[in-house]
Amino acid sequence: METGTTALAPARPDARRPAPDIDCDAFIRDIYDRYGPLLVRYAARLLDGDWHKGEDILQETAARAWKHATYLGSRNESLRPWLFTVVRNLVIDHHRARRTRPLELVPVDDGDASSDNTASTIDSHVVLQALGELNEQQRTVIWLMYYLECSVSQAAEHLGIPPGTVKSRAFYAVRALRKALEKQGVLGV
């Protein structure tokens, strides 16, 4: 009979072992040199030829590799499949996001753009006046989300508040802006 000791199971050969002293910057440069063009080409092919978005995907892949450099640096044989899997997953996320939030098709006006300068200047002045009637929190949220086109999470990080609070402030800010524009007679009731 055995005494109270149990044998430990042997470690799996593919267990993640960190490389203790890896140079992360050199690791990322190596990824760009060895795999950069391949990853961009692969991403662009999955994105119907969008090379610019493919480069963005490469940047995000490199950022994720940098985060896991201590583990990936010691596993050269599995680095390439890992990188291609990350690219594929990022492209899938991109397609899902586009399907959820498709871009609006905006008709292009064939008229002269300079003829509309007066109307856009008046519109800008009216909107700025209406924004002046909002409180500071509402103005800041509208500025971040609609002028700077920050996402909810980016605005939350910038303001140091939870994303739900950003959504709430944006909702009430747009409602207050609409009321201010109605008061000026710009929007009909």
Phi, psi and omega in degrees: 000147179280147174282195188280011182267145176240142179280139177283143177292144179295145180293142177293144180293338182262015180299147182281118177239125181289146172276117190296323186230059180271140175274104186298320181295317178293324178299314180291320177300320178297320178298313179298317182293313186278320190242348185309302181299323179295317181292320178295316180298317179297314180296317181297322178296319178288339181258024179057041174088008180278092183292325181295316177293326176300321177292323175298320179296319177299317179301313180294321177298317179296322178296319178291323177295321179298319178300325184253023186299325182295331178270321183283332183298330181268001186236061184302326183292335181250009181290313182301309178299324179297315180298315180294326177293319178297316178300313180301315180295322178294322178294318177299316177300320179297314180296320178296318180296320179294324179290324180285319182235075182293149177291141177283137175276114182261124179293138179272127180277126181279353182287173180287128183290332182291336180289342183263000183299320181296313181296318181291327177294317178295317178300316179298318180296317181295316180294318178297322176297316180294322177296328178296338179276350180275160176282170187299318180298317181293317178299317182297315180296317178296318179300313182294312189278326187255328178270314180271353178056042175282148174285171179300316181293323178294317178296319179298317179295317180296319182275344181074032180232164179293153179301325179298324178292322177298315179299316180296313179298320180296318179300309181290330178292317179294320179296317179293322178295319178300316179296320179295321178290324177295321180296328178279354179084014181278315179258139177279149181281000000 
